[in-house]
Structure formats: C-alpha cells, structure tokens
Short mmCIF file of C-alpha atoms in Angstrom, two decimals:
data_model
loop_
_atom_site.label_atom_id
_atom_site.label_comp_id
_atom_site.label_asym_id
_atom_site.label_seq_id
_atom_site.Cartn_x
_atom_site.Cartn_y
_atom_site.Cartn_z
CA MET J 1088 9.39 -25.35 -85.09
CA ASN J 1089 10.72 -28.83 -86.12
CA PHE J 1090 7.40 -30.49 -85.69
CA ALA J 1091 5.69 -27.99 -88.16
CA ARG J 1092 8.57 -28.07 -90.77
CA SER J 1093 8.44 -31.83 -90.59
CA ALA J 1094 4.74 -31.77 -90.84
CA PHE J 1095 4.83 -29.62 -94.19
CA ARG J 1096 7.45 -31.71 -95.58
CA ARG J 1097 5.23 -34.70 -95.39
CA PHE J 1098 2.04 -32.81 -96.56
CA SER J 1099 0.76 -33.26 -100.23
CA THR J 1100 -2.88 -33.14 -99.72
CA VAL J 1101 -4.72 -31.46 -96.79
CA LYS J 1102 -5.57 -34.93 -95.19
CA MET J 1103 -5.58 -35.18 -91.43
CA THR J 1104 -7.15 -37.50 -88.94
CA PRO J 1105 -9.16 -35.98 -86.03
CA VAL J 1106 -7.21 -33.77 -83.39
CA HIS J 1107 -7.43 -35.44 -80.03
CA SER J 1108 -7.33 -33.44 -76.64
CA VAL J 1109 -5.88 -35.39 -73.79
CA MET J 1110 -6.10 -34.22 -70.15
CA ALA J 1111 -2.82 -34.59 -68.16
CA THR J 1112 -2.75 -33.26 -64.56
CA GLY J 1113 -5.37 -30.58 -65.30
CA VAL J 1114 -3.76 -29.40 -68.47
CA THR J 1115 -4.96 -30.11 -72.08
CA CYS J 1116 -2.24 -31.49 -74.14
CA VAL J 1117 -3.12 -31.52 -78.13
CA SER J 1118 -1.85 -34.34 -80.14
CA LEU J 1119 -1.69 -34.07 -83.96
CA PHE J 1120 -1.57 -37.02 -86.11
CA ALA J 1121 -1.18 -38.55 -89.56
CA ILE J 1122 0.06 -36.00 -91.88
CA SER J 1123 1.17 -37.62 -95.01
CA SER J 1124 3.26 -37.31 -98.19
CA SER J 1125 5.50 -34.25 -98.61
CA MET J 1126 4.93 -30.50 -99.41
CA SER J 1127 7.26 -27.72 -98.47
CA LYS J 1128 6.10 -24.59 -96.52
CA SER J 1129 6.62 -22.57 -99.84
CA GLU J 1130 4.06 -24.80 -101.65
CA LEU J 1131 1.56 -24.57 -99.03
CA THR J 1132 -1.69 -22.54 -100.08
CA SER J 1133 -2.96 -22.09 -96.65
CA PRO J 1134 -0.34 -20.10 -94.41
CA SER J 1135 -2.79 -20.05 -91.51
CA LEU J 1136 -2.66 -23.81 -91.25
CA TYR J 1137 1.06 -23.65 -90.92
CA ASP J 1138 0.78 -21.04 -88.24
CA LEU J 1139 -1.92 -23.37 -86.47
CA LEU J 1140 0.68 -26.22 -86.34
CA VAL J 1141 3.50 -23.84 -85.06
CA ARG J 1142 0.92 -22.69 -82.28
CA ALA J 1143 0.16 -26.26 -81.52
CA GLU J 1144 3.76 -27.24 -81.19
CA ASN J 1145 4.50 -24.46 -78.82
CA ARG J 1146 1.48 -25.16 -76.71
CA ILE J 1147 2.62 -28.81 -76.53
CA LYS J 1148 6.09 -27.68 -75.54
CA ASN J 1149 4.60 -25.57 -72.91
CA VAL J 1150 2.51 -28.20 -71.52
CA GLU J 1151 5.42 -30.55 -71.43
CA ASP J 1152 7.39 -27.86 -69.43
CA GLU J 1153 4.71 -27.36 -67.20
CA LEU J 1154 4.28 -31.02 -66.42
CA GLN J 1155 8.02 -31.47 -65.68
CA PHE J 1156 7.80 -28.48 -63.29
CA LEU J 1157 4.86 -30.08 -61.48
CA SER J 1158 6.86 -33.41 -61.44
CA ASN J 1159 9.85 -31.60 -60.03
CA GLN J 1160 7.70 -29.68 -57.40
CA TYR J 1161 6.03 -32.89 -56.48
CA SER J 1162 9.50 -34.65 -55.71
CA THR J 1163 10.71 -31.77 -53.89
CA PHE J 1164 7.66 -31.72 -51.51
CA LYS J 1165 7.75 -35.33 -51.00
CA LEU J 1166 11.51 -35.31 -49.93
CA LEU J 1167 10.84 -32.19 -47.77
CA ASP J 1168 8.30 -34.13 -46.07
CA LEU J 1169 10.73 -36.96 -45.50
CA VAL J 1170 13.19 -34.47 -44.04
CA PHE J 1171 10.87 -33.36 -41.27
CA LYS J 1172 9.67 -36.53 -40.56
CA ALA J 1173 13.11 -37.77 -39.91
CA LYS J 1174 13.82 -34.62 -37.81
CA GLU J 1175 11.20 -36.01 -35.36
CA SER J 1176 12.13 -39.76 -35.65
CA ASN J 1177 15.88 -39.40 -35.51
CA PRO J 1178 17.13 -36.03 -34.75
CA SER J 1179 20.76 -37.01 -34.47
CA ASN J 1180 20.72 -37.79 -38.07
CA LEU J 1181 23.12 -34.95 -39.26
CA SER J 1182 21.48 -34.68 -42.79
CA VAL J 1183 18.26 -33.40 -41.37
CA LYS J 1184 19.37 -32.06 -38.17
CA HIS J 1185 21.32 -29.14 -40.02
CA PHE J 1186 18.70 -28.62 -42.69
CA THR J 1187 16.75 -25.50 -42.50
CA LEU J 1188 14.00 -23.96 -44.70
CA GLU J 1189 15.92 -20.64 -44.47
CA TYR J 1190 19.14 -21.88 -45.86
CA PHE J 1191 17.11 -23.94 -48.68
CA GLU J 1192 15.13 -20.91 -49.61
CA SER J 1193 18.18 -19.00 -50.04
CA LEU J 1194 19.31 -21.48 -53.02
CA SER J 1195 18.58 -20.93 -56.71
CA PRO J 1196 16.15 -23.23 -58.12
CA GLN J 1197 18.89 -25.23 -59.76
CA LEU J 1198 20.82 -25.47 -56.59
CA LYS J 1199 17.89 -26.56 -54.46
CA GLU J 1200 17.51 -29.62 -56.84
CA ARG J 1201 21.23 -30.43 -56.48
CA PHE J 1202 21.20 -29.78 -52.71
CA LEU J 1203 18.20 -32.22 -52.20
CA LYS J 1204 20.31 -34.90 -53.81
CA VAL J 1205 23.07 -34.32 -51.28
CA ILE J 1206 20.62 -34.96 -48.48
CA LYS J 1207 18.38 -37.54 -50.10
CA SER J 1208 19.97 -40.60 -48.49
CA GLY J 1209 19.45 -39.41 -44.96
CA ALA J 1210 15.92 -38.18 -45.82
CA GLU J 1211 14.89 -41.51 -47.21
CA ASN J 1212 16.71 -43.44 -44.55
CA ALA J 1213 15.67 -41.84 -41.26
CA ASP J 1214 18.08 -44.00 -39.10
CA SER J 1215 21.26 -42.64 -41.00
CA GLY J 1216 23.95 -41.24 -38.74
CA VAL J 1217 25.18 -38.72 -41.29
CA GLY J 1218 23.03 -39.36 -44.43
CA VAL J 1219 25.05 -36.77 -46.48
CA TYR J 1220 26.71 -37.54 -49.81
CA ALA J 1221 28.38 -35.14 -52.01
CA MET J 1222 27.38 -35.41 -55.73
CA TYR J 1223 30.21 -33.03 -57.19
CA PRO J 1224 33.65 -32.31 -56.13
CA ASP J 1225 32.75 -28.69 -55.47
CA ASP J 1226 29.68 -29.38 -53.36
CA TYR J 1227 31.74 -28.78 -50.23
CA GLU J 1228 32.30 -25.40 -51.25
CA VAL J 1229 28.91 -24.57 -53.11
CA PHE J 1230 26.91 -25.73 -50.05
CA LYS J 1231 29.64 -24.84 -47.38
CA PRO J 1232 26.95 -23.34 -44.72
CA PHE J 1233 25.47 -26.75 -44.53
CA MET J 1234 28.40 -29.09 -45.03
CA ASP J 1235 30.64 -27.17 -42.71
CA LYS J 1236 28.13 -27.74 -39.81
CA VAL J 1237 27.85 -31.48 -40.53
CA ILE J 1238 31.68 -31.79 -40.74
CA ARG J 1239 32.28 -29.93 -37.62
CA GLU J 1240 29.69 -31.85 -35.60
CA TYR J 1241 30.96 -35.27 -36.93
CA HIS J 1242 34.68 -34.73 -36.59
CA LYS J 1243 34.18 -32.76 -33.33
CA ILE J 1244 35.87 -29.67 -34.61
CA SER J 1245 35.83 -26.37 -32.94
CA GLY J 1246 38.34 -24.30 -34.25
CA GLU J 1247 39.44 -23.35 -37.64
CA VAL J 1248 38.90 -25.78 -40.52
CA ASN J 1249 41.84 -26.00 -42.80
CA HIS J 1250 42.95 -29.59 -43.66
CA VAL J 1251 46.52 -29.92 -44.88
CA THR J 1252 48.02 -32.89 -46.49
CA ASN J 1253 51.73 -33.03 -46.33
CA TRP J 1254 53.81 -36.24 -47.10
CA ASP J 1255 57.13 -34.40 -46.30
CA LEU J 1256 58.56 -35.81 -43.04
CA SER J 1257 61.31 -33.44 -43.06
CA SER J 1258 58.95 -30.66 -41.82
CA LEU J 1259 58.35 -32.75 -38.58
CA PRO J 1260 60.42 -32.22 -35.46
CA ASN J 1261 62.40 -34.83 -33.43
CA LEU J 1262 62.34 -37.50 -36.12
CA PRO J 1263 64.91 -40.35 -35.59
CA ALA J 1264 68.03 -40.58 -37.83
CA GLY J 1265 66.97 -41.39 -41.46
CA GLN J 1266 63.41 -40.26 -40.75
CA LYS J 1267 62.66 -43.98 -40.23
CA LEU J 1268 59.71 -44.55 -37.97
CA ASP J 1269 60.62 -47.66 -36.44
CA LEU J 1270 58.02 -49.45 -34.22
CA THR J 1271 60.73 -51.21 -32.28
CA ALA J 1272 61.69 -47.90 -30.70
CA LEU J 1273 58.39 -48.11 -29.01
CA GLY J 1274 58.99 -51.71 -27.81
CA LEU J 1275 56.84 -53.36 -30.54
CA GLY J 1276 57.71 -56.29 -32.59
CA THR J 1277 56.47 -57.04 -36.14
CA THR J 1278 53.24 -55.38 -36.51
CA SER J 1279 50.28 -55.47 -39.01
CA MET J 1280 50.14 -52.04 -40.60
CA ARG J 1281 47.52 -50.71 -42.84
CA VAL J 1282 46.72 -47.26 -44.51
CA ARG J 1283 43.54 -46.57 -46.38
CA VAL J 1284 42.32 -43.36 -48.18
CA GLY J 1285 39.43 -42.39 -50.58
CA ARG J 1286 40.04 -40.56 -53.62
CA ASN J 1287 37.97 -39.10 -56.56
CA LEU J 1288 39.24 -37.81 -59.97
CA ALA J 1289 38.55 -34.06 -60.36
CA GLN J 1290 37.21 -34.28 -63.85
CA PHE J 1291 34.14 -36.62 -63.04
CA PRO J 1292 31.02 -36.17 -60.88
CA LEU J 1293 31.22 -38.08 -57.57
CA PRO J 1294 29.70 -41.69 -57.69
CA GLY J 1295 26.16 -40.27 -56.64
CA ALA J 1296 25.84 -38.39 -59.90
CA MET J 1297 27.80 -40.57 -62.21
CA THR J 1298 26.13 -41.91 -65.42
CA LEU J 1299 26.87 -45.37 -66.60
CA GLN J 1300 29.17 -43.91 -69.37
CA ASP J 1301 31.07 -41.78 -66.58
CA ARG J 1302 31.60 -44.95 -64.69
CA VAL J 1303 33.07 -46.82 -67.59
CA SER J 1304 35.05 -43.93 -68.82
CA LEU J 1305 36.56 -43.56 -65.34
CA GLU J 1306 37.39 -47.18 -65.01
CA SER J 1307 39.11 -47.22 -68.44
CA GLN J 1308 41.34 -44.28 -67.49
CA MET J 1309 42.24 -45.97 -64.25
CA VAL J 1310 43.20 -49.24 -66.15
CA GLY J 1311 46.00 -47.12 -67.75
CA ALA J 1312 47.23 -46.29 -64.35
CA PHE J 1313 47.02 -49.86 -63.14
CA GLU J 1314 48.77 -51.18 -66.25
CA LYS J 1315 51.62 -49.13 -65.37
CA LEU J 1316 51.72 -50.59 -61.70
CA MET J 1317 51.57 -53.86 -63.13
CA SER J 1318 54.71 -53.39 -65.15
CA ASP J 1319 56.52 -52.12 -61.86
CA SER J 1320 58.14 -55.03 -60.06
CA ASN J 1321 57.23 -53.29 -56.70
CA TYR J 1322 53.65 -53.63 -57.49
CA GLY J 1323 52.86 -56.07 -60.36
CA GLY J 1324 49.55 -57.88 -59.92
CA THR J 1325 46.54 -57.44 -62.04
CA TYR J 1326 43.15 -55.66 -62.38
CA TYR J 1327 39.93 -57.45 -61.97
CA SER J 1328 36.88 -55.80 -63.80
CA LEU J 1329 33.11 -56.39 -63.15
CA THR J 1330 32.35 -54.43 -66.36
CA PRO J 1331 30.93 -56.70 -69.07
CA GLY J 1332 33.17 -56.57 -72.10
CA SER J 1333 36.08 -55.23 -70.13
CA ARG J 1334 39.37 -57.08 -71.34
CA TYR J 1335 39.93 -57.56 -67.52
CA HIS J 1336 36.27 -58.94 -66.89
CA ILE J 1337 36.06 -61.81 -64.47
CA SER J 1338 33.30 -64.44 -63.82
CA GLN J 1339 30.78 -64.21 -61.01
CA GLN J 1340 32.65 -67.13 -59.42
CA GLN J 1341 35.83 -65.35 -59.39
CA TYR J 1342 34.28 -62.24 -58.06
CA GLU J 1343 32.65 -64.21 -55.16
CA LYS J 1344 36.16 -65.56 -54.37
CA LEU J 1345 37.79 -62.36 -54.06
CA VAL J 1346 34.78 -61.14 -51.77
CA ASP J 1347 35.36 -64.15 -49.62
CA ASP J 1348 39.09 -63.24 -49.56
CA HIS J 1349 38.12 -59.80 -48.29
CA VAL J 1350 39.90 -58.30 -51.30
CA MET J 1351 36.86 -57.08 -53.42
CA PHE J 1352 33.89 -54.98 -52.07
CA LYS J 1353 30.50 -56.53 -51.93
CA ASN J 1354 27.53 -55.77 -54.29
CA MET J 1355 26.22 -52.35 -53.45
CA ALA J 1356 23.01 -52.66 -55.06
CA ASP J 1357 21.49 -54.01 -51.89
CA ASP J 1358 22.57 -51.17 -49.72
CA PRO J 1359 19.48 -48.78 -49.24
CA TYR J 1360 21.65 -45.92 -48.19
CA LEU J 1361 23.97 -45.99 -51.14
CA ALA J 1362 20.99 -46.61 -53.45
CA SER J 1363 19.32 -43.35 -52.36
CA ALA J 1364 22.56 -41.56 -52.90
CA GLY J 1365 22.76 -42.94 -56.38
CA ILE J 1366 26.00 -44.30 -55.66
CA SER J 1367 25.10 -48.12 -56.43
CA SER J 1368 23.35 -47.10 -59.58
CA ASN J 1369 24.52 -49.03 -62.86
CA TRP J 1370 25.95 -52.04 -60.99
CA PRO J 1371 28.47 -53.58 -61.91
CA HIS J 1372 29.46 -51.31 -64.61
CA GLY J 1373 32.57 -49.30 -63.88
CA ARG J 1374 33.53 -51.41 -60.77
CA GLY J 1375 36.58 -53.44 -60.34
CA CYS J 1376 39.78 -53.83 -58.04
CA TYR J 1377 43.39 -53.57 -58.60
CA VAL J 1378 45.40 -56.17 -56.53
CA SER J 1379 49.26 -56.15 -56.35
CA GLU J 1380 51.38 -59.37 -56.82
CA ASP J 1381 51.86 -59.65 -52.97
CA ARG J 1382 48.18 -58.47 -52.22
CA GLY J 1383 49.61 -55.71 -49.80
CA PHE J 1384 48.38 -53.17 -52.21
CA ILE J 1385 44.56 -52.72 -53.44
CA VAL J 1386 42.48 -50.33 -55.26
CA TRP J 1387 38.78 -50.46 -55.28
CA VAL J 1388 37.32 -48.81 -58.16
CA GLY J 1389 33.61 -47.52 -58.38
CA GLU J 1390 32.61 -48.11 -54.65
CA GLU J 1391 31.62 -45.09 -52.52
CA ASP J 1392 34.36 -43.12 -53.90
CA HIS J 1393 35.89 -43.40 -57.38
CA LEU J 1394 38.90 -45.07 -55.55
CA ARG J 1395 39.45 -46.66 -52.33
CA ILE J 1396 43.28 -47.25 -52.02
CA MET J 1397 44.61 -49.60 -49.30
CA CYS J 1398 48.18 -50.49 -48.51
CA MET J 1399 49.01 -53.37 -46.04
CA LYS J 1400 52.15 -54.67 -44.52
CA LYS J 1401 53.41 -56.56 -41.65
CA GLY J 1402 56.82 -55.08 -40.39
CA THR J 1403 58.20 -52.59 -38.07
CA TYR J 1404 58.81 -49.40 -40.43
CA LEU J 1405 55.56 -47.25 -40.75
CA ASN J 1406 57.34 -45.42 -43.60
CA ASP J 1407 56.99 -48.54 -45.88
CA VAL J 1408 53.16 -48.42 -46.14
CA PHE J 1409 52.96 -44.69 -46.44
CA ASP J 1410 55.83 -44.49 -49.03
CA ARG J 1411 54.09 -47.25 -51.17
CA LEU J 1412 50.93 -45.56 -50.82
CA ARG J 1413 52.34 -42.16 -52.00
CA THR J 1414 54.16 -43.52 -54.98
CA ALA J 1415 50.91 -45.38 -56.30
CA CYS J 1416 48.77 -42.15 -55.66
CA GLY J 1417 51.44 -40.16 -57.72
CA VAL J 1418 51.16 -42.79 -60.60
CA VAL J 1419 47.33 -42.41 -60.72
CA GLU J 1420 47.40 -38.77 -60.77
CA ASP J 1421 50.18 -38.81 -63.70
CA VAL J 1422 48.10 -41.21 -65.68
CA ALA J 1423 44.45 -40.93 -64.80
CA GLY J 1424 44.14 -37.43 -63.60
CA LYS J 1425 44.22 -35.05 -60.60
CA PHE J 1426 42.45 -35.75 -57.49
CA ALA J 1427 39.56 -33.67 -56.34
CA HIS J 1428 40.65 -31.23 -53.50
CA SER J 1429 39.02 -28.83 -51.38
CA PRO J 1430 40.88 -25.83 -50.03
CA SER J 1431 39.28 -26.09 -46.75
CA TYR J 1432 38.69 -29.77 -46.24
CA GLY J 1433 41.49 -31.58 -48.29
CA TYR J 1434 40.94 -34.42 -50.58
CA VAL J 1435 37.29 -34.80 -51.58
CA THR J 1436 35.17 -37.83 -50.80
CA SER J 1437 31.53 -38.59 -51.19
CA CYS J 1438 30.76 -38.79 -47.60
CA PRO J 1439 32.04 -35.97 -45.16
CA THR J 1440 32.76 -38.76 -42.59
CA ASN J 1441 35.89 -39.76 -44.65
#
C-alpha cells in the first residue's frame, strides 16, 4: 500500500503520464509514472482511482514474486542438470554420487534451496572429489541423511559415528610418569611437530553463506582474542589484516611476503571450487592472520573455515604443541565466542573432509 499512499500524497491535480505495459517473461508488468504535487487520500474526490492504484501495486508485487519464483526455478533446474551431468562424467564425486531426487524432493522449498548451495561446488566442478561445503553450522544435522553418507565414505567409517573430543590425558591408560609423551622413548630425537585444526564460531554462518558484514564482524571479534594472546608472553606477536581500514591492515607487499614465507594463505578468489561454494566471496574483507612472536603459533582468519589454528615446534614432547593449542582455543572461546559443534561429528568445519 505504500506506493498508493505515496501517490496520493503527491497528487494535487489529476495529472498522469500514460500508463505503459511492459512484457517480462510472458507476464505483463504495469508501470505507473509521474504523479505530482501532494493530496491526501481524504482529499481525493475519486475513491475509484485510489482503488485502481492499490490494485496496480498489488499486481506489480505479484508479478515481481512470480518473476523471482521463475528465476529460482531456472537456477534450480540448471544446477540439477549439472548434478546429473557430473554423475556421468565423474561418478566418484561424492556430492553428486550421494544426491538422489527422492531425498531432494523430501525437503521443503526453503531447505531445497539451502541444500543446493551445499552441493553447488561439486555440481559446478565435476572433477571434485567431495564437492560438499556446509553453509551453516547445523547443516550436518539438518541434512544428516546426505551428510552422513558423504562422511562415512570419505572417512571409511562402517560403524557408529560419534566423534568425541577429549583433551584429558588422564583418561588414557598406560601413560608414562607425568603424562609426558616423550618421543625419545620411541628412539626419536628432536622432531618437527605440528598440529592443525579448523574451527568456526557458532554464532555466524559458515564462510560459504557469510555476508561481507559477517566476515568483518567475525574478524573484529577475533582481534579481541588475538590482543589477549599478544599480551601473553607465551604467545606475543601480532595480527595481520587484509581488511581495508583495519588498524592491523597490511600492504600488498607485506601480504605477499607472508605468503612467500608460508605464513599467510593465498588469495582464494582464483579458486573455482571455493568460488562456487561462496567461500572466497568478498575477498579480502574479513581475512587475516595472527602470528605469535616465535612464529610457532598461527591462526588464519576467513579462509575455508572461520579459523585455521596451527601450532608448530621442534622438540621431543608432544604435549607441548597440544597444550599450546588447547590454551589458545580456550582464549578464543572465552573472548570471541563458542565454537560450532555437532553432537555426532564433533567440531564443525565447512568441508566434511576435515
């Protein structure tokens, strides 16, 4: 009704340019132009004209809805066509291998649209091995009949799926004194040790469904956690942001140097798999990298997951890298928010391979 009310506020004399009909995908769209001056509905002497404008506005709204529906239908059919073509050209592509029309048709219209985004990368890139990217933390539960098949095949799981994350070594039998996992007991000397995990904050969509504002907001929350780590002598270091306007923003030359040093991840905008999934959208906003003073602890922000957390050290005690990782993860959750977690599959990542 806003269109009609606005029209009458601007109406002082019955003065209109011709009404034009426009054909769009077989549907006639009526456009009304040039209603001038101001006159309220109560001042109007011809109620039928007001009714006409209201009906015209409703018709335009119906036409817009119909056009949007047709556009969505076309996008759906186009993607489904790619799915079945990929089934023929690369049947080992898990996103299309486990797609069935029966399951797809069992979903509501809203979930169909959401599900297609999950398999979009695999459909558009037929050579994908998996081609599945969750868009929201609960996708693993919402689409469990599909996700479970993908996870079981990729990870070669035949029994019950119930991933448990347990940092408590005391629950393990036959540990050495002090629960120190010393590699020298295995005949090894100083060894390069590395542990890496993907984590996503539960309050945000996963990277494939994030808006530019989501990405910038997440990075802003993470800066608070990084500043707490910076103030800790066990970590120190700094944060390098690719987001224009960030107080931690770095130049292109600095970014390239970090990439060359294998500290920062490469520009994702050129990756067709991540582009199809929406993960590389809005580059470089919301992307960055925290690096500890000794460069032994690194956190990527805004890559395939919200966070890729890496801890590295040369030594003989495995506990050292795990304990440092555990402490930092605790800081992140305390400051930035809880990590997304699935009751069946553990900590949620964009790709089920992780």
